[in-house]
Short mmCIF file of C-alpha atoms in Angstrom, two decimals:
data_model
loop_
_atom_site.label_atom_id
_atom_site.label_comp_id
_atom_site.label_asym_id
_atom_site.label_seq_id
_atom_site.Cartn_x
_atom_site.Cartn_y
_atom_site.Cartn_z
CA UNK A 11 0.00 0.00 0.00
CA UNK A 12 2.83 2.38 0.88
CA UNK A 13 4.52 1.56 -2.43
CA UNK A 14 1.35 2.50 -4.34
CA UNK A 15 1.09 5.79 -2.46
CA UNK A 16 4.75 6.60 -3.26
CA UNK A 17 4.18 5.78 -6.92
CA UNK A 18 1.11 8.02 -6.93
CA UNK A 19 3.08 10.91 -5.47
CA UNK A 20 5.79 10.49 -8.15
CA UNK A 21 3.18 10.52 -10.94
CA UNK A 22 1.51 13.63 -9.55
CA UNK A 23 4.87 15.40 -9.16
CA UNK A 24 5.86 14.51 -12.73
CA UNK A 25 2.49 15.80 -14.04
CA UNK A 26 2.89 19.09 -12.16
CA UNK A 27 6.48 19.61 -13.38
CA UNK A 28 5.60 18.86 -17.00
CA UNK A 29 2.69 21.29 -16.96
CA UNK A 30 4.74 23.93 -15.21
CA UNK A 31 7.42 23.66 -17.93
CA UNK A 32 4.73 23.91 -20.61
CA UNK A 33 3.33 27.01 -18.93
CA UNK A 34 6.84 28.49 -18.70
CA UNK A 35 7.43 27.97 -22.40
CA UNK A 36 4.03 29.34 -23.39
CA UNK A 37 4.38 32.36 -21.11
CA UNK A 38 7.84 33.04 -22.55
CA UNK A 39 6.35 32.99 -26.06
CA UNK A 40 3.56 35.34 -24.97
CA UNK A 41 6.03 37.71 -23.27
CA UNK A 42 8.00 38.30 -26.48
CA UNK A 43 6.94 39.80 -29.76
CA UNK A 44 8.91 40.62 -32.91
CA UNK A 45 8.51 44.26 -33.88
CA UNK A 46 10.22 43.81 -37.25
CA UNK A 47 11.73 40.83 -39.10
CA UNK A 48 13.68 40.93 -42.33
CA UNK A 49 14.88 37.76 -44.03
CA UNK A 50 17.21 37.60 -47.05
CA UNK A 51 17.65 34.23 -48.79
CA UNK A 52 20.66 33.94 -51.10
CA UNK A 53 20.24 31.23 -53.78
CA UNK A 54 23.24 32.26 -55.91
CA UNK A 55 25.12 29.06 -55.03
CA UNK A 56 24.14 25.49 -54.25
CA UNK A 57 24.81 26.43 -50.60
CA UNK A 58 21.79 28.45 -49.44
CA UNK A 59 22.55 31.33 -47.07
CA UNK A 60 19.77 32.94 -45.02
CA UNK A 61 20.28 36.26 -43.22
CA UNK A 62 17.64 37.07 -40.63
CA UNK A 63 17.31 40.33 -38.66
CA UNK A 64 14.92 40.33 -35.69
CA UNK A 65 13.95 43.26 -33.49
CA UNK A 66 12.51 41.66 -30.35
CA UNK A 67 10.52 43.33 -27.57
CA UNK A 68 9.67 42.01 -24.12
CA UNK A 69 5.97 42.80 -23.60
CA UNK A 70 5.68 40.80 -20.39
CA UNK A 71 6.38 41.65 -16.77
CA UNK A 72 9.37 39.34 -16.12
CA UNK A 73 12.84 39.28 -17.74
CA UNK A 74 13.46 36.94 -20.69
CA UNK A 75 16.85 35.28 -21.18
CA UNK A 76 16.36 33.42 -24.48
CA UNK A 77 14.83 33.85 -27.92
CA UNK A 78 13.56 30.85 -29.88
CA UNK A 79 13.96 30.21 -33.60
CA UNK A 80 11.49 27.82 -35.24
CA UNK A 81 12.04 25.63 -38.32
CA UNK A 82 9.82 23.17 -40.16
CA UNK A 83 10.99 19.54 -39.82
CA UNK A 84 11.69 19.31 -43.56
CA UNK A 85 14.23 22.14 -43.33
CA UNK A 86 16.00 21.52 -40.03
CA UNK A 87 17.87 18.48 -41.38
CA UNK A 88 19.50 20.70 -44.02
CA UNK A 89 20.91 23.22 -41.51
CA UNK A 90 24.70 22.95 -41.56
CA UNK A 91 25.50 26.04 -39.51
CA UNK A 92 23.53 28.52 -37.40
CA UNK A 93 25.00 31.62 -35.80
CA UNK A 94 23.47 34.55 -33.94
CA UNK A 95 24.78 37.89 -32.73
CA UNK A 96 23.45 40.81 -30.71
CA UNK A 97 23.62 44.23 -32.38
CA UNK A 98 25.21 46.88 -30.15
CA UNK A 99 25.37 50.58 -31.05
CA UNK A 100 24.12 52.39 -34.13
CA UNK A 101 25.39 53.16 -37.63
CA UNK A 102 29.19 53.60 -37.72
CA UNK A 103 29.59 52.53 -34.09
CA UNK A 104 27.54 49.37 -34.61
CA UNK A 105 29.16 46.11 -33.46
CA UNK A 106 28.06 42.51 -33.10
CA UNK A 107 28.40 40.32 -30.02
CA UNK A 108 28.23 36.53 -30.71
CA UNK A 109 25.53 34.64 -28.83
CA UNK A 110 25.28 30.98 -27.90
CA UNK A 111 22.83 28.93 -29.98
CA UNK A 112 21.67 25.42 -29.07
CA UNK A 113 18.93 23.07 -30.31
CA UNK A 114 16.05 22.67 -27.88
CA UNK A 115 12.70 20.90 -27.60
CA UNK A 116 9.32 22.33 -26.70
CA UNK A 117 6.46 20.20 -25.43
CA UNK A 118 3.52 19.91 -27.80
CA UNK A 119 5.31 21.66 -30.67
CA UNK A 120 2.82 22.16 -33.52
CA UNK A 121 3.42 20.19 -36.73
CA UNK A 122 6.68 18.72 -35.36
CA UNK A 123 8.32 22.15 -35.39
CA UNK A 124 12.00 22.15 -34.40
CA UNK A 125 13.62 24.88 -32.31
CA UNK A 126 16.94 26.55 -31.60
CA UNK A 127 17.47 28.66 -28.49
CA UNK A 128 19.49 31.91 -28.59
CA UNK A 129 20.87 32.73 -25.14
CA UNK A 130 21.01 36.45 -24.45
CA UNK A 131 24.03 37.91 -22.66
CA UNK A 132 21.76 39.84 -20.28
CA UNK A 133 18.06 39.17 -19.63
CA UNK A 134 15.71 41.37 -21.60
CA UNK A 135 13.67 43.32 -19.06
CA UNK A 136 10.05 44.36 -19.46
CA UNK A 137 9.61 46.95 -22.21
CA UNK A 138 13.17 46.56 -23.55
CA UNK A 139 14.07 45.71 -27.13
CA UNK A 140 17.04 43.93 -28.73
CA UNK A 141 18.13 43.45 -32.33
CA UNK A 142 19.48 40.04 -33.32
CA UNK A 143 21.36 39.07 -36.48
CA UNK A 144 21.01 35.41 -37.47
CA UNK A 145 22.82 33.51 -40.23
CA UNK A 146 22.01 29.92 -41.08
CA UNK A 147 23.34 27.77 -43.92
CA UNK A 148 21.30 25.12 -45.75
CA UNK A 149 22.83 22.27 -47.77
CA UNK A 150 21.12 19.94 -50.25
CA UNK A 151 18.14 22.34 -50.12
CA UNK A 152 17.91 22.81 -53.91
CA UNK A 153 16.10 20.07 -55.80
CA UNK A 154 17.04 19.61 -59.48
CA UNK A 155 13.99 19.59 -61.75
CA UNK A 156 14.11 18.04 -64.22
CA UNK A 157 16.19 15.46 -62.41
CA UNK A 158 18.08 14.52 -65.62
CA UNK A 159 19.42 16.79 -68.38
CA UNK A 160 21.60 16.30 -71.42
CA UNK A 161 24.95 17.93 -72.06
CA UNK A 162 23.61 21.11 -73.70
CA UNK A 163 20.75 21.83 -71.25
CA UNK A 164 20.84 24.31 -68.39
CA UNK A 165 20.15 23.15 -64.86
CA UNK A 166 16.86 24.13 -63.21
CA UNK A 167 16.20 23.68 -59.49
CA UNK A 168 13.40 24.07 -56.96
CA UNK A 169 13.67 25.94 -53.66
CA UNK A 170 10.87 25.52 -51.11
CA UNK A 171 10.24 27.80 -48.15
CA UNK A 172 7.57 30.07 -46.66
CA UNK A 173 6.71 33.64 -47.58
CA UNK A 174 5.96 34.21 -43.89
CA UNK A 175 8.65 33.56 -41.28
CA UNK A 176 7.83 30.60 -39.07
CA UNK A 177 8.07 31.82 -35.46
CA UNK A 178 6.62 31.01 -32.04
CA UNK A 179 6.07 34.77 -31.55
CA UNK A 180 3.62 37.34 -32.80
CA UNK A 181 5.28 39.39 -35.60
CA UNK A 182 4.14 42.99 -36.15
CA UNK A 183 5.92 43.43 -39.50
CA UNK A 184 8.07 41.19 -41.71
CA UNK A 185 9.55 41.01 -45.20
CA UNK A 186 11.33 38.22 -47.11
CA UNK A 187 13.71 38.73 -50.03
CA UNK A 188 14.86 35.84 -52.27
CA UNK A 189 17.84 36.42 -54.59
CA UNK A 190 18.42 34.10 -57.55
CA UNK A 191 21.68 33.68 -59.54
CA UNK A 192 20.18 35.28 -62.66
CA UNK A 193 16.95 36.65 -64.05
CA UNK A 194 16.11 33.25 -65.57
CA UNK A 195 13.26 32.23 -63.27
CA UNK A 196 10.82 29.65 -64.65
CA UNK A 197 8.13 30.26 -62.04
CA UNK A 198 7.55 31.30 -58.44
CA UNK A 199 4.60 31.21 -56.09
CA UNK A 200 2.57 34.41 -56.04
CA UNK A 201 0.80 35.23 -52.80
CA UNK A 202 -0.34 38.48 -51.23
CA UNK A 203 2.21 41.32 -51.59
CA UNK A 204 4.57 39.57 -54.04
CA UNK A 205 6.91 41.56 -56.27
CA UNK A 206 9.83 40.72 -58.51
CA UNK A 207 12.59 43.01 -59.79
CA UNK A 208 15.61 41.60 -61.63
CA UNK A 209 17.13 38.78 -59.59
CA UNK A 210 15.10 39.55 -56.45
CA UNK A 211 11.69 38.29 -55.37
CA UNK A 212 10.05 40.16 -52.50
CA UNK A 213 7.36 38.77 -50.21
CA UNK A 214 5.77 41.37 -47.97
CA UNK A 215 5.70 43.46 -45.99
CA UNK A 216 3.20 41.51 -43.90
CA UNK A 217 1.77 42.98 -40.70
CA UNK A 218 0.30 41.53 -37.52
CA UNK A 219 0.91 37.84 -38.15
CA UNK A 220 0.15 35.44 -35.27
CA UNK A 221 2.61 32.83 -34.05
CA UNK A 222 3.26 29.80 -36.31
CA UNK A 223 1.90 31.48 -39.43
CA UNK A 224 3.09 29.74 -42.60
CA UNK A 225 2.65 30.34 -46.33
CA UNK A 226 4.52 27.81 -48.53
CA UNK A 227 6.21 29.07 -51.69
CA UNK A 228 8.28 27.42 -54.44
CA UNK A 229 10.83 29.12 -56.70
CA UNK A 230 11.86 27.32 -59.91
CA UNK A 231 14.97 28.91 -61.39
CA UNK A 232 18.17 28.33 -63.35
CA UNK A 233 21.34 27.60 -61.35
CA UNK A 234 24.40 26.44 -63.28
CA UNK A 235 26.88 27.02 -60.46
CA UNK A 236 29.07 24.01 -59.57
CA UNK A 237 27.15 21.65 -57.29
CA UNK A 238 30.44 20.35 -55.85
CA UNK A 239 29.88 17.92 -52.99
CA UNK A 240 32.65 15.95 -51.30
CA UNK A 241 31.00 12.76 -50.16
CA UNK A 242 33.96 11.99 -47.91
CA UNK A 243 37.15 13.87 -47.12
CA UNK A 244 39.92 12.38 -44.98
CA UNK A 245 42.56 14.94 -43.95
CA UNK A 246 45.68 13.57 -42.28
CA UNK A 247 47.82 16.13 -40.44
CA UNK A 248 51.13 14.58 -39.39
CA UNK A 249 53.35 16.46 -36.94
CA UNK A 250 57.12 16.01 -37.11
CA UNK A 251 59.16 17.79 -34.46
CA UNK A 252 61.99 17.92 -36.97
CA UNK A 253 60.28 21.00 -38.45
CA UNK A 254 57.60 19.83 -40.88
CA UNK A 255 53.81 19.50 -40.94
CA UNK A 256 52.67 17.07 -43.64
CA UNK A 257 49.08 17.27 -44.92
CA UNK A 258 47.47 14.52 -47.02
CA UNK A 259 43.85 14.92 -48.16
CA UNK A 260 41.82 12.12 -49.78
CA UNK A 261 38.76 13.39 -51.70
CA UNK A 262 35.70 11.57 -53.01
CA UNK A 263 34.05 14.31 -55.07
CA UNK A 264 30.70 14.27 -56.87
CA UNK A 265 28.47 16.60 -58.89
CA UNK A 266 25.21 16.72 -56.91
CA UNK A 267 23.15 18.52 -59.55
CA UNK A 268 20.79 17.13 -62.20
CA UNK A 269 22.07 13.79 -63.47
CA UNK A 270 23.62 13.71 -66.93
CA UNK A 271 21.74 11.69 -69.54
CA UNK A 272 22.78 10.64 -73.01
CA UNK A 273 26.31 10.50 -74.39
CA UNK A 274 29.14 12.90 -73.67
CA UNK A 275 30.71 14.69 -76.66
CA UNK A 276 34.23 15.93 -75.98
CA UNK A 277 34.21 17.81 -79.32
CA UNK A 278 31.04 19.73 -78.44
CA UNK A 279 32.33 20.41 -74.94
CA UNK A 280 35.58 21.98 -76.17
CA UNK A 281 34.18 23.77 -79.22
CA UNK A 282 31.11 25.24 -77.47
CA UNK A 283 32.11 25.76 -73.81
CA UNK A 284 29.25 28.20 -73.13
CA UNK A 285 26.53 25.73 -74.08
CA UNK A 286 28.17 22.32 -74.47
CA UNK A 287 28.32 21.61 -70.74
CA UNK A 288 27.11 24.72 -68.96
CA UNK A 289 26.05 22.84 -65.80
CA UNK A 290 29.33 20.94 -65.47
CA UNK A 291 32.54 22.03 -63.78
CA UNK A 292 36.18 21.20 -64.46
CA UNK A 293 38.08 23.64 -62.21
CA UNK A 294 38.27 23.72 -58.42
CA UNK A 295 40.10 26.17 -56.18
CA UNK A 296 41.81 24.98 -53.01
CA UNK A 297 42.82 27.73 -50.59
CA UNK A 298 45.92 26.50 -48.76
CA UNK A 299 47.94 28.19 -45.98
CA UNK A 300 50.88 30.45 -46.90
CA UNK A 301 54.45 29.08 -47.18
CA UNK A 302 53.18 25.80 -48.60
CA UNK A 303 55.73 23.50 -50.29
CA UNK A 304 56.08 20.04 -51.88
CA UNK A 305 52.54 20.12 -53.32
CA UNK A 306 51.22 16.96 -55.01
CA UNK A 307 47.96 16.34 -56.89
CA UNK A 308 47.28 12.78 -58.04
CA UNK A 309 44.66 10.08 -58.41
CA UNK A 310 44.67 6.30 -58.75
CA UNK A 311 46.33 6.52 -62.18
CA UNK A 312 49.17 8.80 -61.10
CA UNK A 313 50.13 12.46 -60.98
CA UNK A 314 47.77 15.00 -62.60
CA UNK A 315 49.68 17.84 -64.25
CA UNK A 316 46.67 20.14 -64.78
CA UNK A 317 47.12 22.28 -61.66
CA UNK A 318 48.38 25.79 -60.97
CA UNK A 319 49.78 27.09 -57.68
CA UNK A 320 49.92 30.77 -56.72
CA UNK A 321 51.67 31.70 -53.47
CA UNK A 322 51.83 34.98 -51.56
CA UNK A 323 52.48 35.93 -47.94
CA UNK A 324 48.79 35.62 -46.97
CA UNK A 325 47.62 32.46 -48.74
CA UNK A 326 48.34 29.83 -51.37
CA UNK A 327 45.78 29.18 -54.13
CA UNK A 328 45.89 25.79 -55.83
CA UNK A 329 43.70 25.56 -58.93
CA UNK A 330 43.12 21.92 -59.86
CA UNK A 331 41.45 20.32 -62.84
CA UNK A 332 40.21 16.70 -62.72
CA UNK A 333 41.04 14.40 -65.61
CA UNK A 334 37.54 14.94 -67.02
CA UNK A 335 34.76 17.51 -66.49
CA UNK A 336 32.13 16.55 -63.94
CA UNK A 337 28.47 16.44 -64.96
CA UNK A 338 25.53 15.65 -62.70
CA UNK A 339 25.98 12.30 -60.95
CA UNK A 340 29.63 11.92 -62.01
CA UNK A 341 32.33 11.31 -59.41
CA UNK A 342 36.08 11.70 -59.07
CA UNK A 343 38.62 10.64 -56.46
CA UNK A 344 41.99 12.31 -55.96
CA UNK A 345 44.63 13.18 -53.37
CA UNK A 346 46.17 16.56 -52.51
CA UNK A 347 49.31 16.63 -50.39
CA UNK A 348 51.57 19.43 -49.20
CA UNK A 349 54.04 20.38 -46.51
CA UNK A 350 54.09 23.35 -44.15
CA UNK A 351 56.69 24.80 -41.78
CA UNK A 352 55.94 23.48 -38.30
CA UNK A 353 56.79 26.79 -36.60
CA UNK A 354 53.69 28.42 -38.13
CA UNK A 355 51.27 25.95 -36.51
CA UNK A 356 52.84 24.36 -33.40
CA UNK A 357 53.09 26.34 -30.16
CA UNK A 358 53.69 25.85 -26.45
CA UNK A 359 50.99 26.58 -23.89
CA UNK A 360 51.67 28.21 -20.50
CA UNK A 361 51.39 24.82 -18.76
CA UNK A 362 54.24 23.42 -20.86
CA UNK A 363 52.10 21.35 -23.23
CA UNK A 364 52.39 21.71 -26.97
CA UNK A 365 49.43 22.40 -29.20
CA UNK A 366 48.66 22.40 -32.91
CA UNK A 367 46.63 25.34 -34.19
CA UNK A 368 45.16 24.42 -37.59
CA UNK A 369 42.07 25.16 -39.70
CA UNK A 370 39.06 22.85 -39.60
CA UNK A 371 36.96 22.25 -42.71
CA UNK A 372 37.68 21.78 -46.40
CA UNK A 373 40.14 23.88 -48.45
CA UNK A 374 37.99 23.66 -51.61
CA UNK A 375 35.97 26.85 -52.15
CA UNK A 376 32.13 26.71 -52.17
CA UNK A 377 32.05 23.00 -51.40
CA UNK A 378 29.81 20.91 -49.16
CA UNK A 379 31.43 17.98 -47.34
CA UNK A 380 28.96 15.26 -46.37
CA UNK A 381 31.49 13.59 -44.07
CA UNK A 382 34.79 15.09 -42.90
CA UNK A 383 37.41 13.09 -41.00
CA UNK A 384 40.50 14.89 -39.66
CA UNK A 385 43.32 12.73 -38.32
CA UNK A 386 46.02 14.54 -36.36
CA UNK A 387 49.03 12.20 -36.12
CA UNK A 388 51.11 13.11 -33.07
CA UNK A 389 54.83 12.27 -32.69
CA UNK A 390 55.62 8.94 -31.06
CA UNK A 391 55.78 9.32 -27.31
CA UNK A 392 53.05 11.98 -27.08
CA UNK A 393 50.73 11.72 -24.09
CA UNK A 394 47.42 13.15 -22.83
CA UNK A 395 46.04 14.43 -26.16
CA UNK A 396 42.94 16.65 -26.18
CA UNK A 397 41.17 18.62 -28.92
CA UNK A 398 39.40 21.98 -28.70
CA UNK A 399 36.94 22.58 -31.56
CA UNK A 400 34.54 25.58 -31.72
CA UNK A 401 31.55 23.32 -32.57
CA UNK A 402 30.35 19.82 -31.81
CA UNK A 403 32.31 16.95 -33.41
CA UNK A 404 32.82 13.26 -32.75
CA UNK A 405 36.22 12.43 -31.28
CA UNK A 406 38.22 9.27 -30.66
CA UNK A 407 41.82 8.05 -30.60
CA UNK A 408 43.67 5.65 -32.88
CA UNK A 409 47.22 4.34 -33.17
CA UNK A 410 49.27 4.54 -36.35
CA UNK A 411 52.55 2.74 -37.06
CA UNK A 412 55.06 4.33 -39.39
CA UNK A 413 58.68 3.55 -40.25
CA UNK A 414 60.99 3.09 -37.23
CA UNK A 415 58.04 3.30 -34.80
CA UNK A 416 58.07 1.06 -31.73
CA UNK A 417 54.95 1.90 -29.70
CA UNK A 418 53.08 3.65 -32.53
CA UNK A 419 51.82 7.20 -32.86
CA UNK A 420 48.68 8.51 -31.20
CA UNK A 421 46.11 9.81 -33.69
CA UNK A 422 43.37 12.25 -32.66
CA UNK A 423 40.38 11.66 -34.96
CA UNK A 424 37.71 14.35 -35.41
CA UNK A 425 34.55 13.61 -37.42
CA UNK A 426 31.76 15.93 -38.55
CA UNK A 427 28.97 15.69 -41.11
CA UNK A 428 27.43 18.41 -43.26
CA UNK A 429 30.48 20.70 -43.34
CA UNK A 430 30.39 24.06 -45.18
CA UNK A 431 32.94 26.90 -45.63
CA UNK A 432 31.61 28.57 -42.46
CA UNK A 433 33.22 25.70 -40.52
CA UNK A 434 36.71 26.76 -41.67
CA UNK A 435 37.69 27.89 -38.17
CA UNK A 436 40.86 27.24 -36.15
CA UNK A 437 40.96 24.26 -33.80
CA UNK A 438 43.64 23.11 -31.37
CA UNK A 439 45.07 19.74 -30.38
CA UNK A 440 47.02 19.74 -27.09
CA UNK A 441 49.49 17.04 -26.01
CA UNK A 442 52.48 16.44 -23.74
CA UNK A 443 55.83 15.44 -25.22
CA UNK A 444 59.26 14.62 -23.79
CA UNK A 445 62.03 15.79 -26.19
CA UNK A 446 64.08 12.67 -25.37
CA UNK A 447 61.74 10.74 -27.69
CA UNK A 448 63.17 12.68 -30.66
CA UNK A 449 66.34 10.59 -30.31
CA UNK A 450 64.46 7.29 -30.60
CA UNK A 451 64.29 7.07 -34.41
CA UNK A 452 67.94 8.13 -35.06
CA UNK A 453 69.16 5.56 -32.52
CA UNK A 454 67.04 2.81 -34.09
CA UNK A 455 68.32 3.80 -37.53
CA UNK A 456 71.98 3.54 -36.50
CA UNK A 457 71.35 0.25 -34.69
CA UNK A 458 69.82 -1.16 -37.87
CA UNK A 459 72.89 -0.08 -39.83
CA UNK A 460 75.11 -2.00 -37.42
CA UNK A 461 72.96 -5.09 -37.92
CA UNK A 462 72.62 -4.91 -41.71
CA UNK A 463 76.05 -3.63 -42.79
CA UNK A 464 79.00 -6.06 -42.78
CA UNK A 465 82.13 -4.79 -41.01
CA UNK A 466 84.87 -3.68 -43.44
CA UNK A 467 87.51 -6.22 -42.23
CA UNK A 468 85.07 -9.11 -42.65
CA UNK A 469 84.11 -7.84 -46.10
CA UNK A 470 87.80 -7.74 -47.24
CA UNK A 471 88.34 -11.26 -45.90
CA UNK A 472 85.32 -12.58 -47.80
CA UNK A 473 86.53 -10.94 -51.03
CA UNK A 474 89.97 -12.54 -50.55
CA UNK A 475 88.43 -15.96 -50.07
CA UNK A 476 86.34 -15.52 -53.22
CA UNK A 477 89.47 -14.52 -55.19
CA UNK A 478 91.33 -17.65 -54.08
CA UNK A 479 88.49 -19.85 -55.15
#
């Protein structure tokens, strides 16, 4: 009987807590309203960039410490990066303070809506306003239609969204702008207050829209920009305390646009480059660090000579050309390797540990990486490795054996999916190292020489015996 009473108390307490949290979320939504919202959607590339400006007001009586962003479930899976900042000052003195953004769940979310929470630096008191700048990146959000095209056809794609911003808050006024790569737009959804001028489609302004308003729209337009997607990229960063940092990158590249149908004519492609393969691409630009050396570019067949390297004191641009142009659905695999001076990337922390400071992401410009694996190979004898990355990644350790290794080298492995150029940020790998281990390989090398090489006196004696015979 006592057990049943205890169980009943637990159920009642859980019911009260769940309803209190629901009331807290609903009251928070009622306490905030958006005075003005402006959204700009950039469709000029296959990577969709959305810039959102929100002016938020606290209309309630209690302070509010977070602002929620809402997304439909069909769109949230395409979000590769989401950043938010608080606008401080006006005009020339305006500055932006980064804010923390995390995914969150709300009970009883309508239509399986997904949310992200923006944490404010200071709670927004009653009657106060704040202006937020939000940038989020969408990948694989453009749908080729038709799904297959021949060599001479242009590529048309669909983009689906809403003319009205999905939000858990009441919005007094809002406007959405959609920019296309060119004026070649096949069709777009016309709703109330729709205008088009050149490459821009404008929806709004709309006033006094309740929470969770939604108005689906579709834009069908021409986009012949390279749909370069790296299905998998493995970057190996090997540290040598003898002064070199060796980078080896294994690419599995594909064209993620409309699939190519029919035969490929090399003659038409070369004689009519503007129309004989307008949706294909044959050049890629890799932005490498400055002071790069010993650059290689090869595939399974061997070295590929169609590359050009330009070096200055700020960066190194490597322009590569695959063995054949890539049309929709075509793939290519290749390897890029290069060396860097260790002194530019390896430092010592105040606690005596060493750390590598390198750039996360993919060097190829305007490229989506479905799966990125970075392997940082530490010198043999390194201990206590740890990685500091400015966003969430999967981490684990491996062991690699190279020439003259005894115990093997510790490898810090970082994995992330859906990587875009906005992820090209510095990360650090810390580790402890005793310099005495630098003598291990030279000592092993000289010991092997003593074992393999025949002493000179014995060699002369053997030659004398052979001569007598």
